[in-house]
Amino acid sequence: MACILPNGFEEERNMELQELYRLIGLEPEMVMILERTGSELDVGPISVLLERLTDRDTAQEAYEELCSCLSEDENHIKMLYCQLECARRTAAKYREKQIPMEIFTDTMKCFSRFLEECRVKNGRMFFDRGWWTWRQISMRIFRIGELEYELLEGSEPSVGIHIPSDADLSRAAVDESLRQAGTFLERHYPQYSGGSFACESWLLSPALRPLLPENSNIRAFQDRFRIVQEHREDTGYMEWLFRVPSNTKAQDLPEQTGLQKRAKQVILDGGLIGAAEGILV
C-alpha cells in the first residue's frame, strides 16, 4: 500500500491521466474524447515543449510554439490533452514543494470550469482557454480557497488576484482565502510574502456601484481595493456577467438576474460597464 504524505500526495508515485480527469471532475464524454485523442497523438516530437510548459520561466513561449505544432486541432482538444498531460506532471512538482493536494486539485479544476463556461457561452463544449491555463500548469497561478493568486514578476515580486466564476465573494470567504494565501506564500514562496496584491476585473468597475445594493458582496469586495486605473471600454463583463460572446448585441443580453437587468439598461442607454485595476489595501 502506498504511503500517503501529510499534504495528500502518495509517496513517489506519478499521477495517471485518468486520476487527474477524475480529480478535476471532467465529464465522461470529454474523458472519452481525450482518451481517443491521446491514442492518436504522438507526443514524442513535442515532449520538450511539454516539459517547458511546466516551467514558469518558459511556459508562455512553449505554449505559443505548441500552438504552431498543433495547427490542425479541431476544438483545440489536442491542446487540452497536452496541457492536462502537463498538469499530470506538475503534480510531482507540487509534491516536491510540499504544497497540499487540495490546492493542486482546486487549481487544476480550472480546466473543467472553463469547459463548462464555454458550453454555456457558445452552446457547445470546446477548449478556448489554452492561452490562459499555461499559468496554472506552470505553477504561476494557484487557487487558494475562493480566489486565485498569480505570482508576478517585475521590479519587485507581486501577486495578482483573479476571481473564478464560481467564487463565493462573501466577506468571510474572501477573508479566509486571503489569510490562507498569506500562509501559503510565507511557506512556499517567501519572496512574494509581504508584497503588493493587485486585481484587474470588471467586478472592480466603479460603474457597477450604482447598480448594487449597499450590502452587496461585490461592493464589499470593491471596498478592499484602491482603484488605480479604469478601463471603461473593456468588454470582459460580457462573458463574466452575461455569459455570452463579447459581440452579442445589447438588446439580446440576458436578464436572468437583477444585476444583468440593470447593467443591460445602462448599456442600452449608451453607457459602459468596463473594468478597473486596484491595489489591495
CSV table of C-alpha atoms in Angstrom, one decimal:
chain,number,residue,atom,x,y,z
A,1,MET,CA,0.0,0.0,0.0
A,2,ALA,CA,1.3,3.5,-0.9
A,3,CYS,CA,2.2,5.8,1.9
A,4,ILE,CA,0.1,9.0,2.0
A,5,LEU,CA,2.1,12.1,2.8
A,6,PRO,CA,0.6,14.9,5.0
A,7,ASN,CA,0.0,17.1,2.0
A,8,GLY,CA,-2.3,14.4,0.5
A,9,PHE,CA,0.0,13.1,-2.2
A,10,GLU,CA,1.0,9.5,-2.4
A,11,GLU,CA,4.8,9.0,-1.9
A,12,GLU,CA,6.9,8.6,-5.0
A,13,ARG,CA,4.1,7.8,-7.4
A,14,ASN,CA,3.4,9.6,-10.6
A,15,MET,CA,-0.2,10.7,-11.2
A,16,GLU,CA,-2.1,9.0,-14.0
A,17,LEU,CA,-4.1,10.9,-16.5
A,18,GLN,CA,-7.3,9.1,-15.6
A,19,GLU,CA,-6.8,10.0,-12.0
A,20,LEU,CA,-6.3,13.6,-12.9
A,21,TYR,CA,-9.5,13.6,-15.0
A,22,ARG,CA,-11.4,12.2,-12.0
A,23,LEU,CA,-9.9,14.7,-9.6
A,24,ILE,CA,-10.9,17.7,-11.6
A,25,GLY,CA,-14.4,16.4,-12.5
A,26,LEU,CA,-14.2,16.1,-16.3
A,27,GLU,CA,-17.4,15.0,-17.9
A,28,PRO,CA,-17.3,11.3,-19.1
A,29,GLU,CA,-17.9,12.5,-22.7
A,30,MET,CA,-14.9,14.7,-22.6
A,31,VAL,CA,-12.8,12.0,-21.0
A,32,MET,CA,-13.7,9.7,-23.9
A,33,ILE,CA,-12.7,12.4,-26.4
A,34,LEU,CA,-9.4,12.9,-24.6
A,35,GLU,CA,-8.6,9.2,-24.5
A,36,ARG,CA,-9.2,8.9,-28.2
A,37,THR,CA,-7.0,12.0,-28.8
A,38,GLY,CA,-4.3,10.6,-26.6
A,39,SER,CA,-4.2,7.3,-28.5
A,40,GLU,CA,-3.8,9.2,-31.8
A,41,LEU,CA,-1.3,11.9,-30.8
A,42,ASP,CA,2.4,11.2,-30.8
A,43,VAL,CA,3.8,13.3,-28.0
A,44,GLY,CA,7.4,12.3,-28.7
A,45,PRO,CA,8.2,15.2,-31.1
A,46,ILE,CA,6.7,17.7,-28.6
A,47,SER,CA,7.9,16.2,-25.3
A,48,VAL,CA,10.4,19.1,-24.9
A,49,LEU,CA,7.7,21.6,-25.3
A,50,LEU,CA,5.5,19.9,-22.7
A,51,GLU,CA,8.4,20.0,-20.2
A,52,ARG,CA,8.9,23.7,-20.9
A,53,LEU,CA,5.1,24.2,-20.3
A,54,THR,CA,5.5,23.2,-16.7
A,55,ASP,CA,8.3,25.7,-16.1
A,56,ARG,CA,7.1,29.2,-15.1
A,57,ASP,CA,10.0,30.8,-16.9
A,58,THR,CA,9.4,29.1,-20.3
A,59,ALA,CA,5.7,28.3,-20.3
A,60,GLN,CA,4.3,31.1,-22.3
A,61,GLU,CA,6.8,30.7,-25.1
A,62,ALA,CA,6.3,27.0,-25.1
A,63,TYR,CA,2.6,27.4,-25.4
A,64,GLU,CA,3.0,29.6,-28.4
A,65,GLU,CA,5.3,27.1,-30.1
A,66,LEU,CA,2.9,24.3,-29.2
A,67,CYS,CA,0.1,26.2,-31.0
A,68,SER,CA,2.1,26.1,-34.2
A,69,CYS,CA,2.8,22.4,-33.8
A,70,LEU,CA,-0.9,21.6,-33.2
A,71,SER,CA,-2.2,23.9,-36.1
A,72,GLU,CA,-4.8,21.3,-37.2
A,73,ASP,CA,-6.6,21.0,-33.8
A,74,GLU,CA,-10.4,20.9,-34.1
A,75,ASN,CA,-12.0,22.4,-30.9
A,76,HIS,CA,-8.4,22.6,-29.5
A,77,ILE,CA,-8.7,19.1,-28.0
A,78,LYS,CA,-5.1,18.3,-28.7
A,79,MET,CA,-4.1,21.4,-26.8
A,80,LEU,CA,-6.3,20.4,-23.9
A,81,TYR,CA,-4.8,16.9,-23.9
A,82,CYS,CA,-1.3,18.3,-23.9
A,83,GLN,CA,-2.0,20.7,-21.1
A,84,LEU,CA,-3.6,18.1,-19.0
A,85,GLU,CA,-0.6,15.9,-19.5
A,86,CYS,CA,1.5,18.8,-18.3
A,87,ALA,CA,-0.8,19.2,-15.3
A,88,ARG,CA,-0.3,15.5,-14.5
A,89,ARG,CA,3.5,16.1,-14.5
A,90,THR,CA,3.1,19.2,-12.4
A,91,ALA,CA,1.6,17.1,-9.6
A,92,ALA,CA,5.1,15.9,-8.9
A,93,LYS,CA,6.4,19.5,-8.6
A,94,TYR,CA,3.6,20.2,-6.0
A,95,ARG,CA,4.8,17.2,-4.1
A,96,GLU,CA,8.4,18.4,-4.2
A,97,LYS,CA,7.4,21.7,-2.7
A,98,GLN,CA,5.1,20.0,-0.2
A,99,ILE,CA,2.1,22.0,-1.5
A,100,PRO,CA,-1.2,20.4,-0.3
A,101,MET,CA,-3.1,18.2,-2.8
A,102,GLU,CA,-6.2,20.3,-2.2
A,103,ILE,CA,-4.5,23.3,-3.7
A,104,PHE,CA,-3.4,21.2,-6.7
A,105,THR,CA,-6.9,19.9,-7.3
A,106,ASP,CA,-8.6,23.2,-6.8
A,107,THR,CA,-6.2,24.9,-9.2
A,108,MET,CA,-6.5,22.3,-12.0
A,109,LYS,CA,-10.3,22.3,-11.7
A,110,CYS,CA,-10.0,25.4,-13.9
A,111,PHE,CA,-10.0,23.1,-16.9
A,112,SER,CA,-13.4,21.6,-16.2
A,113,ARG,CA,-14.7,25.0,-15.1
A,114,PHE,CA,-13.6,26.6,-18.4
A,115,LEU,CA,-15.0,23.9,-20.5
A,116,GLU,CA,-18.4,24.3,-18.8
A,117,GLU,CA,-18.2,28.1,-19.2
A,118,CYS,CA,-17.5,27.6,-22.9
A,119,ARG,CA,-20.6,25.4,-23.2
A,120,VAL,CA,-22.8,27.9,-21.5
A,121,LYS,CA,-21.5,30.8,-23.6
A,122,ASN,CA,-21.3,29.1,-27.0
A,123,GLY,CA,-23.9,26.3,-26.8
A,124,ARG,CA,-21.2,23.6,-27.2
A,125,MET,CA,-18.1,22.4,-25.3
A,126,PHE,CA,-14.6,23.1,-26.6
A,127,PHE,CA,-11.3,24.3,-25.2
A,128,ASP,CA,-11.0,28.1,-25.7
A,129,ARG,CA,-8.7,28.9,-22.7
A,130,GLY,CA,-5.3,27.4,-23.6
A,131,TRP,CA,-3.9,30.9,-23.8
A,132,TRP,CA,-4.6,31.3,-20.1
A,133,THR,CA,-4.1,27.8,-18.5
A,134,TRP,CA,-0.4,27.6,-19.1
A,135,ARG,CA,-0.3,29.7,-15.9
A,136,GLN,CA,-1.9,27.0,-13.8
A,137,ILE,CA,0.2,24.2,-15.2
A,138,SER,CA,3.5,26.1,-14.7
A,139,MET,CA,2.7,26.9,-11.1
A,140,ARG,CA,2.3,30.6,-11.7
A,141,ILE,CA,-1.4,30.6,-10.6
A,142,PHE,CA,-2.8,28.8,-7.6
A,143,ARG,CA,-6.3,28.6,-6.4
A,144,ILE,CA,-6.4,29.0,-2.6
A,145,GLY,CA,-9.9,29.0,-1.2
A,146,GLU,CA,-12.3,31.1,-3.3
A,147,LEU,CA,-9.7,33.2,-5.2
A,148,GLU,CA,-6.7,32.6,-7.5
A,149,TYR,CA,-3.3,34.1,-6.9
A,150,GLU,CA,-0.8,34.7,-9.7
A,151,LEU,CA,2.9,35.1,-9.0
A,152,LEU,CA,4.0,38.2,-11.0
A,153,GLU,CA,7.5,39.2,-12.0
A,154,GLY,CA,8.6,42.8,-12.1
A,155,SER,CA,10.9,45.3,-10.3
A,156,GLU,CA,9.5,43.7,-7.1
A,157,PRO,CA,7.6,40.5,-6.8
A,158,SER,CA,3.8,41.0,-6.5
A,159,VAL,CA,0.7,38.9,-6.6
A,160,GLY,CA,-2.3,39.2,-8.9
A,161,ILE,CA,-5.7,38.2,-7.6
A,162,HIS,CA,-8.1,36.5,-10.0
A,163,ILE,CA,-11.8,35.8,-9.3
A,164,PRO,CA,-13.1,32.4,-10.6
A,165,SER,CA,-16.6,32.4,-11.9
A,166,ASP,CA,-17.7,30.1,-9.1
A,167,ALA,CA,-16.1,32.1,-6.3
A,168,ASP,CA,-18.0,32.9,-3.1
A,169,LEU,CA,-17.3,36.7,-2.5
A,170,SER,CA,-18.9,36.9,0.9
A,171,ARG,CA,-16.7,38.8,3.4
A,172,ALA,CA,-15.9,35.6,5.4
A,173,ALA,CA,-14.9,33.6,2.4
A,174,VAL,CA,-12.7,36.3,0.9
A,175,ASP,CA,-11.1,36.9,4.3
A,176,GLU,CA,-10.3,33.2,4.7
A,177,SER,CA,-8.9,33.0,1.2
A,178,LEU,CA,-6.6,36.0,1.8
A,179,ARG,CA,-5.5,34.5,5.1
A,180,GLN,CA,-4.7,31.1,3.5
A,181,ALA,CA,-2.8,32.9,0.7
A,182,GLY,CA,-0.7,34.7,3.1
A,183,THR,CA,0.3,31.5,4.9
A,184,PHE,CA,0.9,29.8,1.5
A,185,LEU,CA,3.3,32.5,0.3
A,186,GLU,CA,5.2,32.5,3.6
A,187,ARG,CA,5.6,28.8,3.5
A,188,HIS,CA,6.2,28.1,-0.2
A,189,TYR,CA,7.2,31.4,-1.9
A,190,PRO,CA,8.6,33.7,0.8
A,191,GLN,CA,9.9,36.2,-1.8
A,192,TYR,CA,6.3,37.1,-2.5
A,193,SER,CA,5.2,37.4,1.1
A,194,GLY,CA,4.6,40.9,2.1
A,195,GLY,CA,4.4,42.2,-1.4
A,196,SER,CA,1.5,44.0,-3.0
A,197,PHE,CA,-1.7,42.3,-4.2
A,198,ALA,CA,-3.4,43.7,-7.3
A,199,CYS,CA,-6.6,42.8,-9.2
A,200,GLU,CA,-7.9,43.8,-12.6
A,201,SER,CA,-11.6,42.9,-13.2
A,202,TRP,CA,-15.0,44.0,-14.3
A,203,LEU,CA,-16.0,43.4,-10.7
A,204,LEU,CA,-13.9,46.5,-9.7
A,205,SER,CA,-15.6,48.8,-12.2
A,206,PRO,CA,-16.9,51.9,-10.5
A,207,ALA,CA,-19.8,51.8,-12.9
A,208,LEU,CA,-21.2,48.8,-11.0
A,209,ARG,CA,-21.6,50.6,-7.7
A,210,PRO,CA,-24.9,52.4,-8.5
A,211,LEU,CA,-26.3,49.1,-9.7
A,212,LEU,CA,-25.7,47.2,-6.5
A,213,PRO,CA,-27.4,47.2,-3.1
A,214,GLU,CA,-25.5,48.6,-0.1
A,215,ASN,CA,-25.0,45.0,1.3
A,216,SER,CA,-23.7,43.6,-1.9
A,217,ASN,CA,-20.8,41.2,-1.8
A,218,ILE,CA,-19.4,42.8,-4.9
A,219,ARG,CA,-19.4,46.2,-3.2
A,220,ALA,CA,-17.7,44.7,-0.2
A,221,PHE,CA,-15.1,43.2,-2.5
A,222,GLN,CA,-14.5,46.5,-4.3
A,223,ASP,CA,-14.0,48.2,-0.9
A,224,ARG,CA,-10.9,46.1,-0.3
A,225,PHE,CA,-9.1,47.9,-3.2
A,226,ARG,CA,-7.7,51.3,-4.1
A,227,ILE,CA,-8.6,51.8,-7.7
A,228,VAL,CA,-5.6,52.9,-9.7
A,229,GLN,CA,-6.9,52.7,-13.3
A,230,GLU,CA,-10.2,52.4,-15.1
A,231,HIS,CA,-10.7,50.6,-18.4
A,232,ARG,CA,-14.1,51.9,-19.5
A,233,GLU,CA,-14.0,50.3,-22.9
A,234,ASP,CA,-13.2,46.8,-21.6
A,235,THR,CA,-15.9,44.3,-22.6
A,236,GLY,CA,-14.8,41.3,-20.4
A,237,TYR,CA,-18.1,41.7,-18.4
A,238,MET,CA,-20.0,40.3,-21.4
A,239,GLU,CA,-18.5,36.9,-20.7
A,240,TRP,CA,-18.5,37.0,-17.0
A,241,LEU,CA,-21.7,38.9,-16.1
A,242,PHE,CA,-23.9,37.9,-19.1
A,243,ARG,CA,-22.2,34.6,-20.1
A,244,VAL,CA,-22.4,35.4,-23.8
A,245,PRO,CA,-19.9,36.1,-26.6
A,246,SER,CA,-18.5,39.7,-26.5
A,247,ASN,CA,-20.1,40.6,-29.8
A,248,THR,CA,-23.6,39.9,-28.6
A,249,LYS,CA,-26.0,42.8,-29.3
A,250,ALA,CA,-27.1,44.8,-26.3
A,251,GLN,CA,-30.8,44.1,-26.9
A,252,ASP,CA,-30.0,40.3,-26.9
A,253,LEU,CA,-28.3,40.3,-23.5
A,254,PRO,CA,-30.0,38.0,-20.9
A,255,GLU,CA,-31.9,39.4,-17.9
A,256,GLN,CA,-31.9,36.5,-15.6
A,257,THR,CA,-30.5,38.4,-12.5
A,258,GLY,CA,-31.2,41.8,-11.1
A,259,LEU,CA,-27.6,42.9,-11.9
A,260,GLN,CA,-27.9,41.7,-15.5
A,261,LYS,CA,-31.2,43.7,-15.9
A,262,ARG,CA,-29.7,46.9,-14.5
A,263,ALA,CA,-26.4,46.6,-16.4
A,264,LYS,CA,-28.2,45.9,-19.7
A,265,GLN,CA,-30.3,49.0,-19.3
A,266,VAL,CA,-27.1,51.0,-18.7
A,267,ILE,CA,-25.7,49.6,-22.0
A,268,LEU,CA,-29.0,50.2,-23.9
A,269,ASP,CA,-28.8,53.8,-22.7
A,270,GLY,CA,-25.4,54.2,-24.2
A,271,GLY,CA,-23.4,53.7,-21.0
A,272,LEU,CA,-20.4,51.5,-20.3
A,273,ILE,CA,-19.6,48.9,-17.7
A,274,GLY,CA,-15.9,48.4,-18.3
A,275,ALA,CA,-13.3,47.2,-15.8
A,276,ALA,CA,-10.8,48.6,-13.3
A,277,GLU,CA,-7.4,47.8,-11.7
A,278,GLY,CA,-7.0,48.1,-7.9
A,279,ILE,CA,-4.4,47.5,-5.2
A,280,LEU,CA,-5.5,45.6,-2.1
A,281,VAL,CA,-5.4,47.9,0.9
